[in-house]
mmCIF file of N, CA and C in Angstrom:
data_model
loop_
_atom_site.group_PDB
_atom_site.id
_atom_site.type_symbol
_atom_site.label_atom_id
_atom_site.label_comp_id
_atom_site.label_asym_id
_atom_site.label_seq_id
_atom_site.Cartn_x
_atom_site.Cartn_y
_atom_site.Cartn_z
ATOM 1 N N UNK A 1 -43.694 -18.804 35.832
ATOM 2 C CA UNK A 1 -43.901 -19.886 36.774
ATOM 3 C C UNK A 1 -42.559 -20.207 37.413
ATOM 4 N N UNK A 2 -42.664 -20.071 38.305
ATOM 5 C CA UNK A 2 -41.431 -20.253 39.109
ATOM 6 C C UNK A 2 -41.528 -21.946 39.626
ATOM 7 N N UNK A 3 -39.615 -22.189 39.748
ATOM 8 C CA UNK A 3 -39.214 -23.760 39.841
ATOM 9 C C UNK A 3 -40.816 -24.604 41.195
ATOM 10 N N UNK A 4 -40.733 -24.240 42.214
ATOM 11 C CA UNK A 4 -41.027 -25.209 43.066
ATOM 12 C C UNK A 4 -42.791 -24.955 42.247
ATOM 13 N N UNK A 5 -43.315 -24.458 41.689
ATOM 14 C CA UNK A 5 -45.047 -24.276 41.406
ATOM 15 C C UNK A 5 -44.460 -25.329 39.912
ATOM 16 N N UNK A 6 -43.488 -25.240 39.288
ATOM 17 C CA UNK A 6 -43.634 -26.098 37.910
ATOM 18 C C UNK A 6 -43.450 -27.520 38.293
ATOM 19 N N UNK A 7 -42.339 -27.593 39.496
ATOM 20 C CA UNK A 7 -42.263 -29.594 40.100
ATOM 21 C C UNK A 7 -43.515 -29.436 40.979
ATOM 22 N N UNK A 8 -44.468 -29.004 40.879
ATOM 23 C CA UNK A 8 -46.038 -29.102 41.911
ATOM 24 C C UNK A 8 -46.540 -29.697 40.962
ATOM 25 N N UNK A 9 -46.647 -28.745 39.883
ATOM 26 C CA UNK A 9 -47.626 -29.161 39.027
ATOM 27 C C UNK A 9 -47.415 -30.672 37.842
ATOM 28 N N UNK A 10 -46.096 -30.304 37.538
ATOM 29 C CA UNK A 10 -45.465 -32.096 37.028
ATOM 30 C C UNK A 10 -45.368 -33.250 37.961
ATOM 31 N N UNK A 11 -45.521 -32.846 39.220
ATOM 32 C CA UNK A 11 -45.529 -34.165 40.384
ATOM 33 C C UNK A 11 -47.006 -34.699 40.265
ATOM 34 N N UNK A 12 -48.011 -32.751 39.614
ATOM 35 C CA UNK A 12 -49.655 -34.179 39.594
ATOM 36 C C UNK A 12 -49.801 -34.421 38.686
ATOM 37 N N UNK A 13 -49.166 -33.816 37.331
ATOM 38 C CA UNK A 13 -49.947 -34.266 36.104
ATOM 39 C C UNK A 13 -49.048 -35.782 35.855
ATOM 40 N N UNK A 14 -48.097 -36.530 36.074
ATOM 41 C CA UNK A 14 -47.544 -37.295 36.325
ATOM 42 C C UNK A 14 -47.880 -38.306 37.098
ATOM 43 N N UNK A 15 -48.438 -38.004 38.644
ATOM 44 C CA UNK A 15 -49.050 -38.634 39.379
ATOM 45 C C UNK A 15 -47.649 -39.334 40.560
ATOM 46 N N UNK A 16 -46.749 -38.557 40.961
ATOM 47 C CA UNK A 16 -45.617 -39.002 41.070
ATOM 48 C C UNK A 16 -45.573 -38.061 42.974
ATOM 49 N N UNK A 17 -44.972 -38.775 43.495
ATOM 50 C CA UNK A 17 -44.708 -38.419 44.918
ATOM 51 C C UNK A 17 -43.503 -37.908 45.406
ATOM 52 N N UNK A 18 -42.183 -38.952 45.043
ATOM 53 C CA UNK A 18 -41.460 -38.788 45.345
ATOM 54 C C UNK A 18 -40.281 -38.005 44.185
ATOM 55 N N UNK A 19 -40.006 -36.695 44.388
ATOM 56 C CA UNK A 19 -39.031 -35.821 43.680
ATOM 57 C C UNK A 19 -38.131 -35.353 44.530
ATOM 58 N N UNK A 20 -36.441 -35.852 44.062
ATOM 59 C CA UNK A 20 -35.721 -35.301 45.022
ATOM 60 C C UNK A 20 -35.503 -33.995 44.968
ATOM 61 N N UNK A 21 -35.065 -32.911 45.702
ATOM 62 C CA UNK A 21 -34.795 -31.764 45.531
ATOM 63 C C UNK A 21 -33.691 -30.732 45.842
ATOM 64 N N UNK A 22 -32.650 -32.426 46.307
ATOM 65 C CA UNK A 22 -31.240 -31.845 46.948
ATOM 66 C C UNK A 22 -30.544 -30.812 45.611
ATOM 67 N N UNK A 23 -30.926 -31.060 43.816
ATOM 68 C CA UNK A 23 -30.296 -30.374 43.178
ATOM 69 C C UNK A 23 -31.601 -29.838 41.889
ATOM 70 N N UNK A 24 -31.803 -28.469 42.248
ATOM 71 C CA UNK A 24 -32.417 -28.068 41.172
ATOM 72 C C UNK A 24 -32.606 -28.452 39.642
ATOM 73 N N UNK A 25 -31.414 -28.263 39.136
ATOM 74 C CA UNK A 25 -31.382 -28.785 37.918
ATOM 75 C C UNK A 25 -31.399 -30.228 37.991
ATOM 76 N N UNK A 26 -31.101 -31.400 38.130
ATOM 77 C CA UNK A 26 -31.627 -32.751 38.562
ATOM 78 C C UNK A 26 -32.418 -33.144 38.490
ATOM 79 N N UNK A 27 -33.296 -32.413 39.397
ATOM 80 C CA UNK A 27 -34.513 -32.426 39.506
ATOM 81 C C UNK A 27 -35.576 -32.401 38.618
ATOM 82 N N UNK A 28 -35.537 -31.413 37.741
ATOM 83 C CA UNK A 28 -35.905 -30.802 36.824
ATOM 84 C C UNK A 28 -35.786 -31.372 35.343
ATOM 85 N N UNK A 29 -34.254 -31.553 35.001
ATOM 86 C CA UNK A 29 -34.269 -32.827 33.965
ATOM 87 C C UNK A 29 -34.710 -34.186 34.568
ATOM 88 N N UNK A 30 -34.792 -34.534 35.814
ATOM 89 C CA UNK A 30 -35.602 -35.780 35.584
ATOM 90 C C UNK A 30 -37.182 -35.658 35.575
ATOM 91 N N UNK A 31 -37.845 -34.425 35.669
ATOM 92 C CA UNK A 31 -39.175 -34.263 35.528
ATOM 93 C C UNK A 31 -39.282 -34.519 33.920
ATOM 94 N N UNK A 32 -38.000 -33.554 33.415
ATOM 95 C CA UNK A 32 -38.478 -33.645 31.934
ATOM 96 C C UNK A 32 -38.315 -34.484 31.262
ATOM 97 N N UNK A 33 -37.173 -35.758 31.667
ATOM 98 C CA UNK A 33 -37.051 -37.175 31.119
ATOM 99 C C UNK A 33 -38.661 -37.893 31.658
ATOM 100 N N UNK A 34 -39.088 -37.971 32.735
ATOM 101 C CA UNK A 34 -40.720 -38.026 32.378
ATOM 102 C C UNK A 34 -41.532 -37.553 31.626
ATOM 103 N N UNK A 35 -41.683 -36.451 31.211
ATOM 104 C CA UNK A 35 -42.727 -35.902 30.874
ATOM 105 C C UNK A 35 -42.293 -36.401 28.993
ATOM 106 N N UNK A 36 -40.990 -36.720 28.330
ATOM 107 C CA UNK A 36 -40.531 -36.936 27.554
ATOM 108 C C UNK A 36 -41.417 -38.457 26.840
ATOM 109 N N UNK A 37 -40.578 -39.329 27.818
ATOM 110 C CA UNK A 37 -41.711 -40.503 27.892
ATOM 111 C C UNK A 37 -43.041 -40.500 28.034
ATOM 112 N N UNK A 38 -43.567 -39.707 28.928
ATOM 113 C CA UNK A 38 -45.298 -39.750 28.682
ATOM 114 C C UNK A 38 -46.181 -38.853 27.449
ATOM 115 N N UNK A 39 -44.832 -38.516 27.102
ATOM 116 C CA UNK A 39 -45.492 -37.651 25.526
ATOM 117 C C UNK A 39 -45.619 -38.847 24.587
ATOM 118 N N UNK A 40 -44.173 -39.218 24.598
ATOM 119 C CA UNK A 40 -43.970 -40.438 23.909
ATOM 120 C C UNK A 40 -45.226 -41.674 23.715
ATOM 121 N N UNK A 41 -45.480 -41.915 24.928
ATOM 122 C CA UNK A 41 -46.413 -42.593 25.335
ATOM 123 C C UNK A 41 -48.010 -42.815 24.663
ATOM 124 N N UNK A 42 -47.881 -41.342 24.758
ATOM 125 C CA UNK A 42 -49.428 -41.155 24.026
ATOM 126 C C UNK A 42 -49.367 -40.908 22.759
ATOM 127 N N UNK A 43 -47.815 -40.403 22.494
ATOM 128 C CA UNK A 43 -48.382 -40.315 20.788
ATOM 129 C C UNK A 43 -48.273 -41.960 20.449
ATOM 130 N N UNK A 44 -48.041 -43.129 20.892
ATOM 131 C CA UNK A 44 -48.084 -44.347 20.266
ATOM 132 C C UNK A 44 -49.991 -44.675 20.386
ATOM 133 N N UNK A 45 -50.006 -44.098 21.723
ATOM 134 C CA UNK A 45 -51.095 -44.525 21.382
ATOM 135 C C UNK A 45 -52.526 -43.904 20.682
ATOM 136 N N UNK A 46 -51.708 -42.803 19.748
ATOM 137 C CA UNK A 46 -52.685 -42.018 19.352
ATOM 138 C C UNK A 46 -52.725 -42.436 17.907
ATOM 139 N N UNK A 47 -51.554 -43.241 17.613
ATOM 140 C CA UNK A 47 -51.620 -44.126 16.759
ATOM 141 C C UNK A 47 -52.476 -45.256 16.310
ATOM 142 N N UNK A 48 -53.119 -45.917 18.051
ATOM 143 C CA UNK A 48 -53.554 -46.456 17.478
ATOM 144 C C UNK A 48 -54.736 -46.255 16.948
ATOM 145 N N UNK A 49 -55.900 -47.473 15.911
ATOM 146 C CA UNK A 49 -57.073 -46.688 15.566
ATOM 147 C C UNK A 49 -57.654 -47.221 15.791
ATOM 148 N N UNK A 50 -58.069 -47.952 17.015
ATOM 149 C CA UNK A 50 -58.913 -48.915 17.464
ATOM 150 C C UNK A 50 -59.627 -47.698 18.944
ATOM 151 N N UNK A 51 -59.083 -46.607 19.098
ATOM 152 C CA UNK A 51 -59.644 -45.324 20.550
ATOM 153 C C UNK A 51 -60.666 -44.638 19.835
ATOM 154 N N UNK A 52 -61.285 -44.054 21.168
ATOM 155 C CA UNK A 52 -62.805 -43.572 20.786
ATOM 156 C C UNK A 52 -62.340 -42.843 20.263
ATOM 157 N N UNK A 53 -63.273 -41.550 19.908
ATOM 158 C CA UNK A 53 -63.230 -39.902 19.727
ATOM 159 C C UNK A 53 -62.587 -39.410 20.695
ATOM 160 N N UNK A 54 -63.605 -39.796 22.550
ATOM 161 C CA UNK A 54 -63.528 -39.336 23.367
ATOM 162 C C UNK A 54 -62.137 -39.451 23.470
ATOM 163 N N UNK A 55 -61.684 -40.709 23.584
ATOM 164 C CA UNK A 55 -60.454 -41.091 24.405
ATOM 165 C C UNK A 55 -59.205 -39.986 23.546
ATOM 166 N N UNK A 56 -59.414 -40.234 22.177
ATOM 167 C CA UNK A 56 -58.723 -39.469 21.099
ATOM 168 C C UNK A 56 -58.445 -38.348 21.642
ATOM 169 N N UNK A 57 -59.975 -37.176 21.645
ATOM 170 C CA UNK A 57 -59.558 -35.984 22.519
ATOM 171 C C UNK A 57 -59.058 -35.777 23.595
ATOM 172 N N UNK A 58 -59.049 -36.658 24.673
ATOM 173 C CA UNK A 58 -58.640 -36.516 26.160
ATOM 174 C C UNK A 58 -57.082 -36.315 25.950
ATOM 175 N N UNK A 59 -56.603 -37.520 24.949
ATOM 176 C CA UNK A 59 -55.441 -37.862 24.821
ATOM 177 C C UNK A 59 -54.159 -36.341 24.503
ATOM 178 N N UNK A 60 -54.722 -36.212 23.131
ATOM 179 C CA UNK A 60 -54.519 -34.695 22.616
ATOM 180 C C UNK A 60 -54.585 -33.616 23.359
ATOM 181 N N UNK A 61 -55.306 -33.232 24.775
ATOM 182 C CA UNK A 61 -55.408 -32.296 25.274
ATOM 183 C C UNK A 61 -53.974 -32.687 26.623
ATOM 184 N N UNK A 62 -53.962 -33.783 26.485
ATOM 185 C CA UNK A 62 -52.599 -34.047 27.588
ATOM 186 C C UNK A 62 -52.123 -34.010 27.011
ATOM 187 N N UNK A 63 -51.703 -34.788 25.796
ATOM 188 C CA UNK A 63 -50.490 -33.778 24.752
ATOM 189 C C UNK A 63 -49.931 -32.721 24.896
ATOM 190 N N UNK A 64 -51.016 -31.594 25.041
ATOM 191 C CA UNK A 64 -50.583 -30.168 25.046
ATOM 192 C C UNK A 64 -50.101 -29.729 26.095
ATOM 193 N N UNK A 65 -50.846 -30.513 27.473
ATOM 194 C CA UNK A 65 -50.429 -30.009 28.660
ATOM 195 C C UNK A 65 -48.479 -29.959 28.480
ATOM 196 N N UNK A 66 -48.399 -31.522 28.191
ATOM 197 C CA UNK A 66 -46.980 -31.742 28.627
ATOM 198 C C UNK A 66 -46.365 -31.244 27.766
ATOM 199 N N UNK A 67 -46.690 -30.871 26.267
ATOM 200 C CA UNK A 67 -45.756 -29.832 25.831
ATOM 201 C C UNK A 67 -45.660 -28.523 26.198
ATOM 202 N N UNK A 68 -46.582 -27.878 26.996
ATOM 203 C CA UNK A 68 -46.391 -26.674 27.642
ATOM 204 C C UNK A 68 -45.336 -26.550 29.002
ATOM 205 N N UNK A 69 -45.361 -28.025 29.653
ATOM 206 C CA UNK A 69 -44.982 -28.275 30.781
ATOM 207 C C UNK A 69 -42.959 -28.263 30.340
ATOM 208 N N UNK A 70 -43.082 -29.265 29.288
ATOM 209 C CA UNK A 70 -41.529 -29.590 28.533
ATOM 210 C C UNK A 70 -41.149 -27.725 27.916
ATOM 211 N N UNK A 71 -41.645 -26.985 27.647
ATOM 212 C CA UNK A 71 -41.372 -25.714 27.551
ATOM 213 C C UNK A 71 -41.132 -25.057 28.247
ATOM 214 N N UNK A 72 -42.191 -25.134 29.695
ATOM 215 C CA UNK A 72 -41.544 -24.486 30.886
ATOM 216 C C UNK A 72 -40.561 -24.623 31.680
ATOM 217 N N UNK A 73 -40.407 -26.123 31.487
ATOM 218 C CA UNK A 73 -39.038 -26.738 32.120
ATOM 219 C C UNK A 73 -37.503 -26.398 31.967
ATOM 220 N N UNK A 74 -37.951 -26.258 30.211
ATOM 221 C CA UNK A 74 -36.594 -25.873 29.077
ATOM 222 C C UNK A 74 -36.114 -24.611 29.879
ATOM 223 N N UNK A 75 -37.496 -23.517 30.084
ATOM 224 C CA UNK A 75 -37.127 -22.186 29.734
ATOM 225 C C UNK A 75 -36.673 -22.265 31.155
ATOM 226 N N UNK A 76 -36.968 -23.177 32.449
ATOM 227 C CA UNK A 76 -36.370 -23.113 34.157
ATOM 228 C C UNK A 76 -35.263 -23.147 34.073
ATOM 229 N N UNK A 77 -34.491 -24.353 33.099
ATOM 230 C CA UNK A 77 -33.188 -24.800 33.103
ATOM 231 C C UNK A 77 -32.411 -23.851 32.334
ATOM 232 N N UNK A 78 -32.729 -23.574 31.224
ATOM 233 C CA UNK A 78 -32.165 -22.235 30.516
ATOM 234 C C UNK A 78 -31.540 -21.073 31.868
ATOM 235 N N UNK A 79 -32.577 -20.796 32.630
ATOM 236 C CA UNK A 79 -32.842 -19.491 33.679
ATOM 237 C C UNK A 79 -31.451 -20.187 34.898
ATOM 238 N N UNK A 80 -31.717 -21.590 35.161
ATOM 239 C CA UNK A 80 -30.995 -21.945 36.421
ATOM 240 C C UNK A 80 -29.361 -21.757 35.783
ATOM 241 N N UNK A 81 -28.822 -21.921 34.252
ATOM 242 C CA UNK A 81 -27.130 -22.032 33.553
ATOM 243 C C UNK A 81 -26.980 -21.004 33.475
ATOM 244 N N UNK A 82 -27.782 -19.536 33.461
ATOM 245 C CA UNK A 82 -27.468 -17.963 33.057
ATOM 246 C C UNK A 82 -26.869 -17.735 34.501
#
């Protein structure tokens, strides 16, 4: 997955408009300082035990997204310092 298709796809799963793009790497760690927090996010609330099943599963399956997303990011920024 190449840089501009991985800030496409973290601008929707995020829900976010504005990404600057004057500096690649920038850019990119601030996608992943989002995506950091919205992991964060849900594991509190996966804590709690008052959520459905449903909500439970929905939750968990965005989980995964954004750890796939925080992997691809790693492996962009890795690619952009070589």
């Amino acid at each position: 997955m190449g840089m501009k298709k991985f800030v496409e796809s973290v601008k929707e799963l995020l829900d976010i408009d504005d990404v600057k793009k004057k500096n690649k790497k920038r850019a990119i760690r601030n996608l992943l300082k989002k995506l950091i927090i919205r992991k964060e996010d849900i594991r509190l609330k996966l804590e709690n035990k008052k959520i459905s099943k449903k909500e439970k599963k929905f939750l968990l399956e965005e989980l995964d997204i954004i750890d796939v997303h925080i992997e691809k990011g790693e492996k962009i920024i890795k690619k952009l310092n070589s």
